[in-house]
Every structure is written in C-alpha cells, then in structure tokens.
PDB file of C-alpha atoms in Angstrom:
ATOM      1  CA  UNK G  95       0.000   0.000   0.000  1.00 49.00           C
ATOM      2  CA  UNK G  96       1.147   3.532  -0.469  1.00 55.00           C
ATOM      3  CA  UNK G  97       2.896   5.458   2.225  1.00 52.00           C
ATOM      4  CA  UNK G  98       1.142   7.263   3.776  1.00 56.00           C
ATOM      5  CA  UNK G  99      -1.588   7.300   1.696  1.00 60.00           C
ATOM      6  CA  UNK G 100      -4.619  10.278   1.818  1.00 73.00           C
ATOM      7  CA  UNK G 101      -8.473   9.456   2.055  1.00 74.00           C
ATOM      8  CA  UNK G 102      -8.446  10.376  -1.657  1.00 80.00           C
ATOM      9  CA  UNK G 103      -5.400   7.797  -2.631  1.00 79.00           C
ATOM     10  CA  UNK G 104      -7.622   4.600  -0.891  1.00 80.00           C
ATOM     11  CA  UNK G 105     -11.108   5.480  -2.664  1.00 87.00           C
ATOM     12  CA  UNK G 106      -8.895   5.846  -5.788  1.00 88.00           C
ATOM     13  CA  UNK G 107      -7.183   2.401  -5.303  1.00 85.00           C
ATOM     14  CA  UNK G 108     -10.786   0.893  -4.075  1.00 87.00           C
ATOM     15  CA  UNK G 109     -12.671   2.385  -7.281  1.00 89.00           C
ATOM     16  CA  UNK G 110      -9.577   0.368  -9.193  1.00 88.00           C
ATOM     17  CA  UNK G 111      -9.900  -2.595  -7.412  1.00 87.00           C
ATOM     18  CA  UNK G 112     -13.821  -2.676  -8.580  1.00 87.00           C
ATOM     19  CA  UNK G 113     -12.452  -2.194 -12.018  1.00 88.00           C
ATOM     20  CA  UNK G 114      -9.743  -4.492 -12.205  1.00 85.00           C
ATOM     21  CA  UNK G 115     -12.660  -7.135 -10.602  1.00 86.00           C
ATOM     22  CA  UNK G 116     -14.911  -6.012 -12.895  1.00 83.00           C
ATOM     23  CA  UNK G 117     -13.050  -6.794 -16.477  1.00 84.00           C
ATOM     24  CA  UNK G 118     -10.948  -9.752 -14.915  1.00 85.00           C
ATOM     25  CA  UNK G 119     -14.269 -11.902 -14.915  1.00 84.00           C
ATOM     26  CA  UNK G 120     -14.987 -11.196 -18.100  1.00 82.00           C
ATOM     27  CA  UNK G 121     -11.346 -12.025 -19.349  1.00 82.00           C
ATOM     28  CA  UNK G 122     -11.880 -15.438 -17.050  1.00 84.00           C
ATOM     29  CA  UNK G 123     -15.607 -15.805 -18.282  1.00 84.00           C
ATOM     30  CA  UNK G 124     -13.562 -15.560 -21.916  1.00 81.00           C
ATOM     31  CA  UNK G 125     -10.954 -18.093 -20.623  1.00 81.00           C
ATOM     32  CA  UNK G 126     -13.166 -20.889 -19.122  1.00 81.00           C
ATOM     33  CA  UNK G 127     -15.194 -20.637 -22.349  1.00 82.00           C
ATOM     34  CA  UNK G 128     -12.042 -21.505 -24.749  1.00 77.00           C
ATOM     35  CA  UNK G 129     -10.995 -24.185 -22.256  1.00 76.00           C
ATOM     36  CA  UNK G 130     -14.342 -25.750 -22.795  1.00 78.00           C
ATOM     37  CA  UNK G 131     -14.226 -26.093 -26.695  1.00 74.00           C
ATOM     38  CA  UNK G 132     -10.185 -27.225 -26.223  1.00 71.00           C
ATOM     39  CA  UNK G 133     -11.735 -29.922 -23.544  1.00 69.00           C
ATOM     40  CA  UNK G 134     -14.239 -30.863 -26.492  1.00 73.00           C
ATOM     41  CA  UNK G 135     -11.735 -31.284 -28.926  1.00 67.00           C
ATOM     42  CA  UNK G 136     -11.314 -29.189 -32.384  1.00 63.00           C
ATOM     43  CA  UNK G 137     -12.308 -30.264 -36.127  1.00 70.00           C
ATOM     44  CA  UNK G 138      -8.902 -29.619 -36.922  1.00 77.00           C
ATOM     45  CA  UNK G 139      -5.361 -28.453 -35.703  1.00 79.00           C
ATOM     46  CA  UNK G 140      -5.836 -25.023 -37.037  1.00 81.00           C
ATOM     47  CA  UNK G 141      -8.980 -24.142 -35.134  1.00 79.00           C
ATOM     48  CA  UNK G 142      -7.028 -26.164 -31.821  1.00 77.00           C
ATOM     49  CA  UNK G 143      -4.326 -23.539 -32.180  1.00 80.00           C
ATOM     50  CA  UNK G 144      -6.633 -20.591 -32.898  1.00 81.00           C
ATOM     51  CA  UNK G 145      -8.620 -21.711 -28.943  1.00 79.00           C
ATOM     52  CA  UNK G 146      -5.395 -22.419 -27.614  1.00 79.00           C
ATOM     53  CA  UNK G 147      -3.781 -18.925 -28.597  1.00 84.00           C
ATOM     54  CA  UNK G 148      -7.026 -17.224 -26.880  1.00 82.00           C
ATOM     55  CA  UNK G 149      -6.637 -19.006 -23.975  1.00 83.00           C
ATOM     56  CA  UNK G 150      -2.996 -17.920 -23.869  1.00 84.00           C
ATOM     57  CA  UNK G 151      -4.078 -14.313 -24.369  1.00 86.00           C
ATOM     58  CA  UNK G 152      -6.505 -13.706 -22.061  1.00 84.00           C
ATOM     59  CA  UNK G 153      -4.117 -14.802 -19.340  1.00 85.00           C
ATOM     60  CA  UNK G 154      -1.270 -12.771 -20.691  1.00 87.00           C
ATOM     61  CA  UNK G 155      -4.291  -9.597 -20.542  1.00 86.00           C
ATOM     62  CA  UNK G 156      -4.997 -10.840 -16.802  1.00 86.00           C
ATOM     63  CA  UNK G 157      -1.539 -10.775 -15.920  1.00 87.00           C
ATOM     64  CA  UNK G 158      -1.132  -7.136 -17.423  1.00 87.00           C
ATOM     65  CA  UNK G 159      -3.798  -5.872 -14.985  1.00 85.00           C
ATOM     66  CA  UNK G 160      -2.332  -6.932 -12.068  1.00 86.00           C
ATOM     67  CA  UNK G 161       0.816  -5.442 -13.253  1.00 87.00           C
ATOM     68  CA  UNK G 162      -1.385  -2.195 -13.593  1.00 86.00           C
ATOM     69  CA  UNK G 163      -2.608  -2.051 -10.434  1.00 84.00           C
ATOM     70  CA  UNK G 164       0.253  -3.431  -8.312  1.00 83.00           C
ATOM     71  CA  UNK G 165       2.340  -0.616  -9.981  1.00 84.00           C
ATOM     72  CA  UNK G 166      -0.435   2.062  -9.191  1.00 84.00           C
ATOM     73  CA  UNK G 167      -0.257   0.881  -6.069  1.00 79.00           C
ATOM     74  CA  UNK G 168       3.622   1.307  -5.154  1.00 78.00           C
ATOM     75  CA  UNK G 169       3.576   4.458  -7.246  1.00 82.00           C
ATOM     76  CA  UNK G 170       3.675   7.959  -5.552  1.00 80.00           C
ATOM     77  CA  UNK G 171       2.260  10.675  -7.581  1.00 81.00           C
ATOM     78  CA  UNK G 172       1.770  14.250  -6.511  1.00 76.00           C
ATOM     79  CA  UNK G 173      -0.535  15.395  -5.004  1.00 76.00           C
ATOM     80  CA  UNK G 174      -3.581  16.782  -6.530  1.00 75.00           C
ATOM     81  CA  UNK G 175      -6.737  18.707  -5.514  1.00 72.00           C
ATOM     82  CA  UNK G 176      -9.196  21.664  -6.821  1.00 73.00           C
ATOM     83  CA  UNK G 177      -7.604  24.355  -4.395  1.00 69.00           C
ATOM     84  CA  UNK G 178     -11.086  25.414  -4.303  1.00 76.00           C
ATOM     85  CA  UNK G 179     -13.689  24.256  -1.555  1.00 76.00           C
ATOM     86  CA  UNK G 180     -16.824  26.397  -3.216  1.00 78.00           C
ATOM     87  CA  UNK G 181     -15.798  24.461  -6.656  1.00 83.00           C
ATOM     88  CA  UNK G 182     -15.826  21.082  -4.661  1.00 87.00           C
ATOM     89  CA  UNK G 183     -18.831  21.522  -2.966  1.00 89.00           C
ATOM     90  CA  UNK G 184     -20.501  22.365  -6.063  1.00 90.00           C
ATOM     91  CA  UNK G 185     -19.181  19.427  -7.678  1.00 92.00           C
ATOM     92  CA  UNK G 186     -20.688  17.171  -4.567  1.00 93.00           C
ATOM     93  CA  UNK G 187     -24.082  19.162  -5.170  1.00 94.00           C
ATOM     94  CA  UNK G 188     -24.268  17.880  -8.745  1.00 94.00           C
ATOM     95  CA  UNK G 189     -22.968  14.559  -8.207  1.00 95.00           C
ATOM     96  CA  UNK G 190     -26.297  14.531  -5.410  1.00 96.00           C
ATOM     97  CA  UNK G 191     -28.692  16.075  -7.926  1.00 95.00           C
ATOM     98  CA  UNK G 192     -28.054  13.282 -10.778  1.00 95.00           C
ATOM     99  CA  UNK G 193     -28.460  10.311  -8.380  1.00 95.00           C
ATOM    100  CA  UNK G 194     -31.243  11.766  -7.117  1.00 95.00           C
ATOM    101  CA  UNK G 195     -32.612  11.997 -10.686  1.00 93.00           C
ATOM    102  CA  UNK G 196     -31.814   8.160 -11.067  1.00 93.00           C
ATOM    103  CA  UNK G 197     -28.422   8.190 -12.509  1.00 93.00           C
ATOM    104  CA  UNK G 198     -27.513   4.520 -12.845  1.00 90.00           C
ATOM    105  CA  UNK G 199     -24.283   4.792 -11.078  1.00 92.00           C
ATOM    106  CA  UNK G 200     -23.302   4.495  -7.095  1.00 92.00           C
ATOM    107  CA  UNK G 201     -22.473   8.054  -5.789  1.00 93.00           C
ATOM    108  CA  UNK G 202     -18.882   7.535  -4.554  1.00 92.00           C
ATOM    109  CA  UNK G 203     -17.887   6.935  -8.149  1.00 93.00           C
ATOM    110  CA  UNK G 204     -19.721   9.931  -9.477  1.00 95.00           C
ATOM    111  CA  UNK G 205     -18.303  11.724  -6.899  1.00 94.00           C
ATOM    112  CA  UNK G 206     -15.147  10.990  -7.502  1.00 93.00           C
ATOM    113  CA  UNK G 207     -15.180  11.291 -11.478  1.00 94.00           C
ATOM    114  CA  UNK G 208     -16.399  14.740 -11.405  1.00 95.00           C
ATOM    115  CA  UNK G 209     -13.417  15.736  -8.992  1.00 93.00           C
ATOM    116  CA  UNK G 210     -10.859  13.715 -11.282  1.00 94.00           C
ATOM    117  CA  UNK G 211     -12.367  15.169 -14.457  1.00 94.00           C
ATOM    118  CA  UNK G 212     -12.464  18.571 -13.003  1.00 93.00           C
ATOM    119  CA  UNK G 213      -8.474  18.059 -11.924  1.00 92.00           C
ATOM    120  CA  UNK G 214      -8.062  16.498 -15.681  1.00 93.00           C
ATOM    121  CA  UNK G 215      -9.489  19.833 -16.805  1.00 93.00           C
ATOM    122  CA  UNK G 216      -8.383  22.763 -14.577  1.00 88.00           C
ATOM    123  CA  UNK G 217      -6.282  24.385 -17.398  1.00 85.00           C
ATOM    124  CA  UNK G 218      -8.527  24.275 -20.041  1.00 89.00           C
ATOM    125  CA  UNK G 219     -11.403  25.075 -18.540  1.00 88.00           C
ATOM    126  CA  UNK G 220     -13.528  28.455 -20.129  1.00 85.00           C
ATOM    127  CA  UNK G 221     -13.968  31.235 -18.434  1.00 80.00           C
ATOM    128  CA  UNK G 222     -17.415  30.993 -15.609  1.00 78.00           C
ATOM    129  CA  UNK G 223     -17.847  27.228 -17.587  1.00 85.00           C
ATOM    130  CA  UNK G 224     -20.007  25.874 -14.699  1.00 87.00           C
ATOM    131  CA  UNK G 225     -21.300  21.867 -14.728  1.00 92.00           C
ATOM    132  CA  UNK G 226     -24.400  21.846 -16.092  1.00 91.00           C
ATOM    133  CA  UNK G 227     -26.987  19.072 -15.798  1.00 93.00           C
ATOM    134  CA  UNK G 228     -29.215  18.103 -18.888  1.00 91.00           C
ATOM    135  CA  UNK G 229     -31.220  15.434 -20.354  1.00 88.00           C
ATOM    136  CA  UNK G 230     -29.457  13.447 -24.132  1.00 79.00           C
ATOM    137  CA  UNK G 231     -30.845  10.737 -25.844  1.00 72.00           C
ATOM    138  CA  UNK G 232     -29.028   8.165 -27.277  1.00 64.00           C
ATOM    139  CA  UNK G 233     -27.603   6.375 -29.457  1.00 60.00           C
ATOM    140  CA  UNK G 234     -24.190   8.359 -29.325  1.00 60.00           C
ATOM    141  CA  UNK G 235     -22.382   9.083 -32.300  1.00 56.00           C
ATOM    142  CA  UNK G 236     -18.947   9.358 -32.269  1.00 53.00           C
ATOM    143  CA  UNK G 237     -18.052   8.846 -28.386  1.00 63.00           C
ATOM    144  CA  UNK G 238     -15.389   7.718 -26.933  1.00 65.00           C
ATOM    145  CA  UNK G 239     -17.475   5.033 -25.453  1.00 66.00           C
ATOM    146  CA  UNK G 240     -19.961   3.399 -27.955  1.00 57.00           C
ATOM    147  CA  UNK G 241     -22.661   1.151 -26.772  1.00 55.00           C
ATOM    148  CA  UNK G 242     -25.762  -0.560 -28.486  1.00 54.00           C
ATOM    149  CA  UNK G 243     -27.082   0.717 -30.942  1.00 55.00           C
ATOM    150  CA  UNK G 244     -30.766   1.470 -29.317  1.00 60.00           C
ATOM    151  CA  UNK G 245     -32.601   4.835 -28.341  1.00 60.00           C
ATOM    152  CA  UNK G 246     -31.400   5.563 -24.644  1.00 71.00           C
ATOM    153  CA  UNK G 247     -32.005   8.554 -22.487  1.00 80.00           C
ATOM    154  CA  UNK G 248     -28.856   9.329 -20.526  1.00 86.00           C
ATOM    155  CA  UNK G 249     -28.365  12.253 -18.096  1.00 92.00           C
ATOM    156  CA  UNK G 250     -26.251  14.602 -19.612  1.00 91.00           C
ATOM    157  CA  UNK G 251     -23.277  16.917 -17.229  1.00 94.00           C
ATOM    158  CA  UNK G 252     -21.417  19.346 -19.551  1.00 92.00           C
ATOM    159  CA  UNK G 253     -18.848  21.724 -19.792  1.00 93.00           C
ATOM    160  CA  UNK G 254     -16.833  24.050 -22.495  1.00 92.00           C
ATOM    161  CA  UNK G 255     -13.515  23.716 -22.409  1.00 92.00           C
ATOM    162  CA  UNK G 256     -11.244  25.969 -24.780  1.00 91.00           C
ATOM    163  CA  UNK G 257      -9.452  23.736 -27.928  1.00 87.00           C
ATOM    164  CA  UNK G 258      -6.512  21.428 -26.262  1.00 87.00           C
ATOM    165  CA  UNK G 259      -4.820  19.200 -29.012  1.00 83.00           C
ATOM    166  CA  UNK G 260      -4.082  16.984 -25.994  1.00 89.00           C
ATOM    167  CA  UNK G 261      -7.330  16.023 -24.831  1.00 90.00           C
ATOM    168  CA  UNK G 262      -8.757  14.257 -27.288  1.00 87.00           C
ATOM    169  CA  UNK G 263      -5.712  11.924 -27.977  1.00 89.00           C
ATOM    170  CA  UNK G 264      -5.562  11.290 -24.095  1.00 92.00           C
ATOM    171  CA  UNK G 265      -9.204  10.192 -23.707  1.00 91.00           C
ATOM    172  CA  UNK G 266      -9.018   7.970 -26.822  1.00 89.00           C
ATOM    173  CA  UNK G 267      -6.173   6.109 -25.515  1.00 90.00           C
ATOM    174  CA  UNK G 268      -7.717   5.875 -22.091  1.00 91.00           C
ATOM    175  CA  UNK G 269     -11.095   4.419 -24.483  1.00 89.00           C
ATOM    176  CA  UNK G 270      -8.926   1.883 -26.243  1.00 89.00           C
ATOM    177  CA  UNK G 271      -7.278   0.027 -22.524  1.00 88.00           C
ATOM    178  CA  UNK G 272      -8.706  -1.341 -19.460  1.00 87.00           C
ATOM    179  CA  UNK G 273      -5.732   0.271 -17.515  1.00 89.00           C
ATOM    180  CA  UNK G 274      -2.843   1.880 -18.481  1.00 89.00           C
ATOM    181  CA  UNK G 275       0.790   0.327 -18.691  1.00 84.00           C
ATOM    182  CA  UNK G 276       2.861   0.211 -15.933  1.00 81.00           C
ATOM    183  CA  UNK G 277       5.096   3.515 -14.870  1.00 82.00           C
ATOM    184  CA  UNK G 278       2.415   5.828 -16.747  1.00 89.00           C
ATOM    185  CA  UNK G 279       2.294   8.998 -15.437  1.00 90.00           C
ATOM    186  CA  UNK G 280      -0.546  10.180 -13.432  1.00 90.00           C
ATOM    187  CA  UNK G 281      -3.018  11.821 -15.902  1.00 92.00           C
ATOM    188  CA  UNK G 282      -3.418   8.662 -17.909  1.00 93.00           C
ATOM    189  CA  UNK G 283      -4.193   6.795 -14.421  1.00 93.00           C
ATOM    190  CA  UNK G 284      -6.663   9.093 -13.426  1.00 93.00           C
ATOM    191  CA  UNK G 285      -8.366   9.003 -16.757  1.00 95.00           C
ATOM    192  CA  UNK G 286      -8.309   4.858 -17.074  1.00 93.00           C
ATOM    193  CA  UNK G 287     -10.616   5.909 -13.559  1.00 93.00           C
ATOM    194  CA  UNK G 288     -12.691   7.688 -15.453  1.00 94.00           C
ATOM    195  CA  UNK G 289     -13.117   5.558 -18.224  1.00 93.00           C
ATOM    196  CA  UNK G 290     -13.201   2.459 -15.893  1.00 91.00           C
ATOM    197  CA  UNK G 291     -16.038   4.057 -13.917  1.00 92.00           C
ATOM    198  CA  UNK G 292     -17.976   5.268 -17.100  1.00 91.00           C
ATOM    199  CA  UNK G 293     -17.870   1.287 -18.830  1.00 88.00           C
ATOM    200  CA  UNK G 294     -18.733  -0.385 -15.497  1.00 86.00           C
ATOM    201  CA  UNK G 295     -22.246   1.710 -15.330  1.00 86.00           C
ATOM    202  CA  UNK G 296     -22.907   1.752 -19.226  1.00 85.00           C
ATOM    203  CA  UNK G 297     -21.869   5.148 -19.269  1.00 88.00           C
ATOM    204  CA  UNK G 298     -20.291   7.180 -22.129  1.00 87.00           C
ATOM    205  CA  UNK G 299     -18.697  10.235 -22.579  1.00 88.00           C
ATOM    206  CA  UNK G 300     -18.460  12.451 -25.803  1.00 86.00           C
ATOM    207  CA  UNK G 301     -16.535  15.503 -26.810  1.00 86.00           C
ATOM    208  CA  UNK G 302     -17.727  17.815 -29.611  1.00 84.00           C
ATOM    209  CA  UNK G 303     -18.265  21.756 -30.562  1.00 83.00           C
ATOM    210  CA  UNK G 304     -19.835  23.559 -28.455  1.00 78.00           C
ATOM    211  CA  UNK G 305     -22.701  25.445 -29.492  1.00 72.00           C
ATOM    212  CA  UNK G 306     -23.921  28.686 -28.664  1.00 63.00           C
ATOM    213  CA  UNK G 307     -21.025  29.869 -26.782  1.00 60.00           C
ATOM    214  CA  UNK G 308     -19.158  32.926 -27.882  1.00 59.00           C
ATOM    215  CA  UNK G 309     -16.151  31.251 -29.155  1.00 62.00           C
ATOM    216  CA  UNK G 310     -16.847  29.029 -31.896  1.00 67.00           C
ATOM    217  CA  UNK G 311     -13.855  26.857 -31.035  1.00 79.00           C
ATOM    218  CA  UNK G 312     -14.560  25.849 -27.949  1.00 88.00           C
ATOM    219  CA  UNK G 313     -15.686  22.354 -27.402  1.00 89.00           C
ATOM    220  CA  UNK G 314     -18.009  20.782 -24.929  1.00 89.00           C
ATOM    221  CA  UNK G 315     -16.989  17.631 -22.574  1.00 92.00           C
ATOM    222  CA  UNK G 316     -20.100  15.739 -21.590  1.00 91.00           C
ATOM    223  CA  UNK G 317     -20.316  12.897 -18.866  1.00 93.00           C
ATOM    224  CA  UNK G 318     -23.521  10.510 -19.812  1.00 90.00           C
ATOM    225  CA  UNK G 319     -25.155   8.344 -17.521  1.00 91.00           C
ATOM    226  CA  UNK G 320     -27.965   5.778 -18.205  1.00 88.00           C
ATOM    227  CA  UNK G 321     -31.042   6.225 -15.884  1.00 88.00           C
ATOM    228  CA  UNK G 322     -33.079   3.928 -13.873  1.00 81.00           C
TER     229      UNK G 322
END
C-alpha cells in the first residue's frame, strides 16, 4: 500500500480494485469458455491452435492488470486537488442532484469522477464554464465510449472547455485500454478511472463543438449516464 496514503489515494485504489474485478471476470468468463471447446476437442489443428492462442491471451491480458494495479499501487504521484472548496462543494451538489434523478451509477464513483475530471481539466477550462446538468438521448455518435445501438435517455453533465490538441488523444487512448501500462504517469491513471467508472455503469462520454457559446472553437466535454 502507499505510504502514507490520503483518504483520496484509498477510494482511488478501491474504485480500481472494482475495475480491475470487474473486467478480470470477463477475461476469465472468456478463458473458461475456450478451455471448454479445447476440452471438447477441435475439427482440426488449425482451429485447436486458434482456442489455444485465446486461452494464452486472455491470461497474458490478466496478468497485465495486475501489473497495472500493483504498480499504481507502489507508485507515488503528486498530489492533486481543486484548491477550491466552493468548486468542490458544487461538484458534490451535482454529483447529489443526478443520483437523485436516477443516474444509474453508485455516488462515490460519481463523486469521484467529477473531482478527477475537473483536476483532468483545470487548465482548459472556459472562463465561468459551470457543470451543467441536462437530459441526451441516445444512441451516441462518435463517443469515446460506444454502446448498443438502441434509443437511450442518458443524463447529460457538460462543460466548455477551450481547444486542447491533448485532450482528445488522451481520452481515446484511455477508451482503447482497461488500464494503463505500468510507470504511466498520473493523468493517464486518473483518466483509465474515469473511463473504468464510465464502462462499469454503461456510461459514455463524448466531446464535440460547443454550441452557442461565444467562441466558436470551444468544445463541450459531456459525462452521460444511463437512468433507472
């Protein structure tokens, strides 16, 4: 465990946990599935190999989340915070207002993704860009997360950002793992959070131009949550 960890450092590391449980049993679900048709035998040696190689890589992918996590955990990273009480609080207010309007996602994780994101954010943030809490309806297009293909209302918290040529690479990457390599630094760990959180409640997130907003090149970063 980290030395002398904060409160923030052991929600962090349980959120992980939750993830890492989370996408190991489908990687074992995966496994014991292959190991079922290998048990069965194979039409032909070709097809054996083809099972056998899955088997082989879902244990070399379970392997490389341990790795993930045992190096987040005996990593220490700087710390971070909003420097701002008033901007926390109002972060806590929102994060009460959408599970109280059914968000389909436990409040500690909410709570925690907003504060990350907000972190993630703090540079590139417009000017008086508040949270703001609205109803979407799905299917996304063009997310960082996709999901089925079906109609679904999500609730919607947004926020302009001005243009970064960063961001968008970042949360692609973060999109395309289930946790980053060991050793990375500490804004792609707090954005595999984010995108951990997001995929374990069917959530999504999308990035696109803002509109109606005085600069026409500032984009809008929206958090979507499925409802009850």
């Amino acid at each position: 465990m980290k030395k002398e960890a904060a409160l923030e450092d052991m929600v962090d590391l349980g959120l992980f946990t939750r993830i890492l449980c989370h996408e190991m049993n489908n990687l074992l679900a995966s496994q014991q599935g292959f190991l079922k048709l290998l048990g069965r035998g194979a039409p032909d040696p070709e097809t054996l190999a083809r099972w056998n190689n899955e088997v082989l890589l879902a244990n070399q992918e379970l392997q490389n989340l341990v790795r993930s996590v045992q190096s987040y955990v005996h990593t220490e990273f700087p710390k971070q915070d909003l420097n701002s009480p008033p901007r926390e609080a109002h972060l806590m207010k929102l994060a009460d207002e959408a599970i109280q309007l059914n968000a389909l996602i436990p409040k500690v994780a909410l709570s925690r993704l907003l504060v990350i994101t907000e972190i993630q954010l703090n540079d590139i943030k417009a000017e008086n860009s508040e949270w703001v809490l609205t109803y979407e309806t799905g299917p996304m297009v063009n997310c960082l997360l996709e999901h089925g293909s079906s109609p679904q209302k999500f609730l919607s918290l947004g926020t302009t950002l001005h243009p970064n040529m960063d961001l968008s690479s970042e949360l692609n990457s973060a999109a395309n793992r289930i946790l980053p390599p060991r050793d990375s630094a500490h804004r792609d760990w707090n954005w595999a959070l984010v995108i951990g959180l997001l995929r374990q409640s069917q959530g999504d997130m999308r990035l696109s131009a803002a509109a109606d907003t005085i600069d026409s090149s500032c984009l809008k970063l929206e958090i979507l949550l499925p409802l009850q």
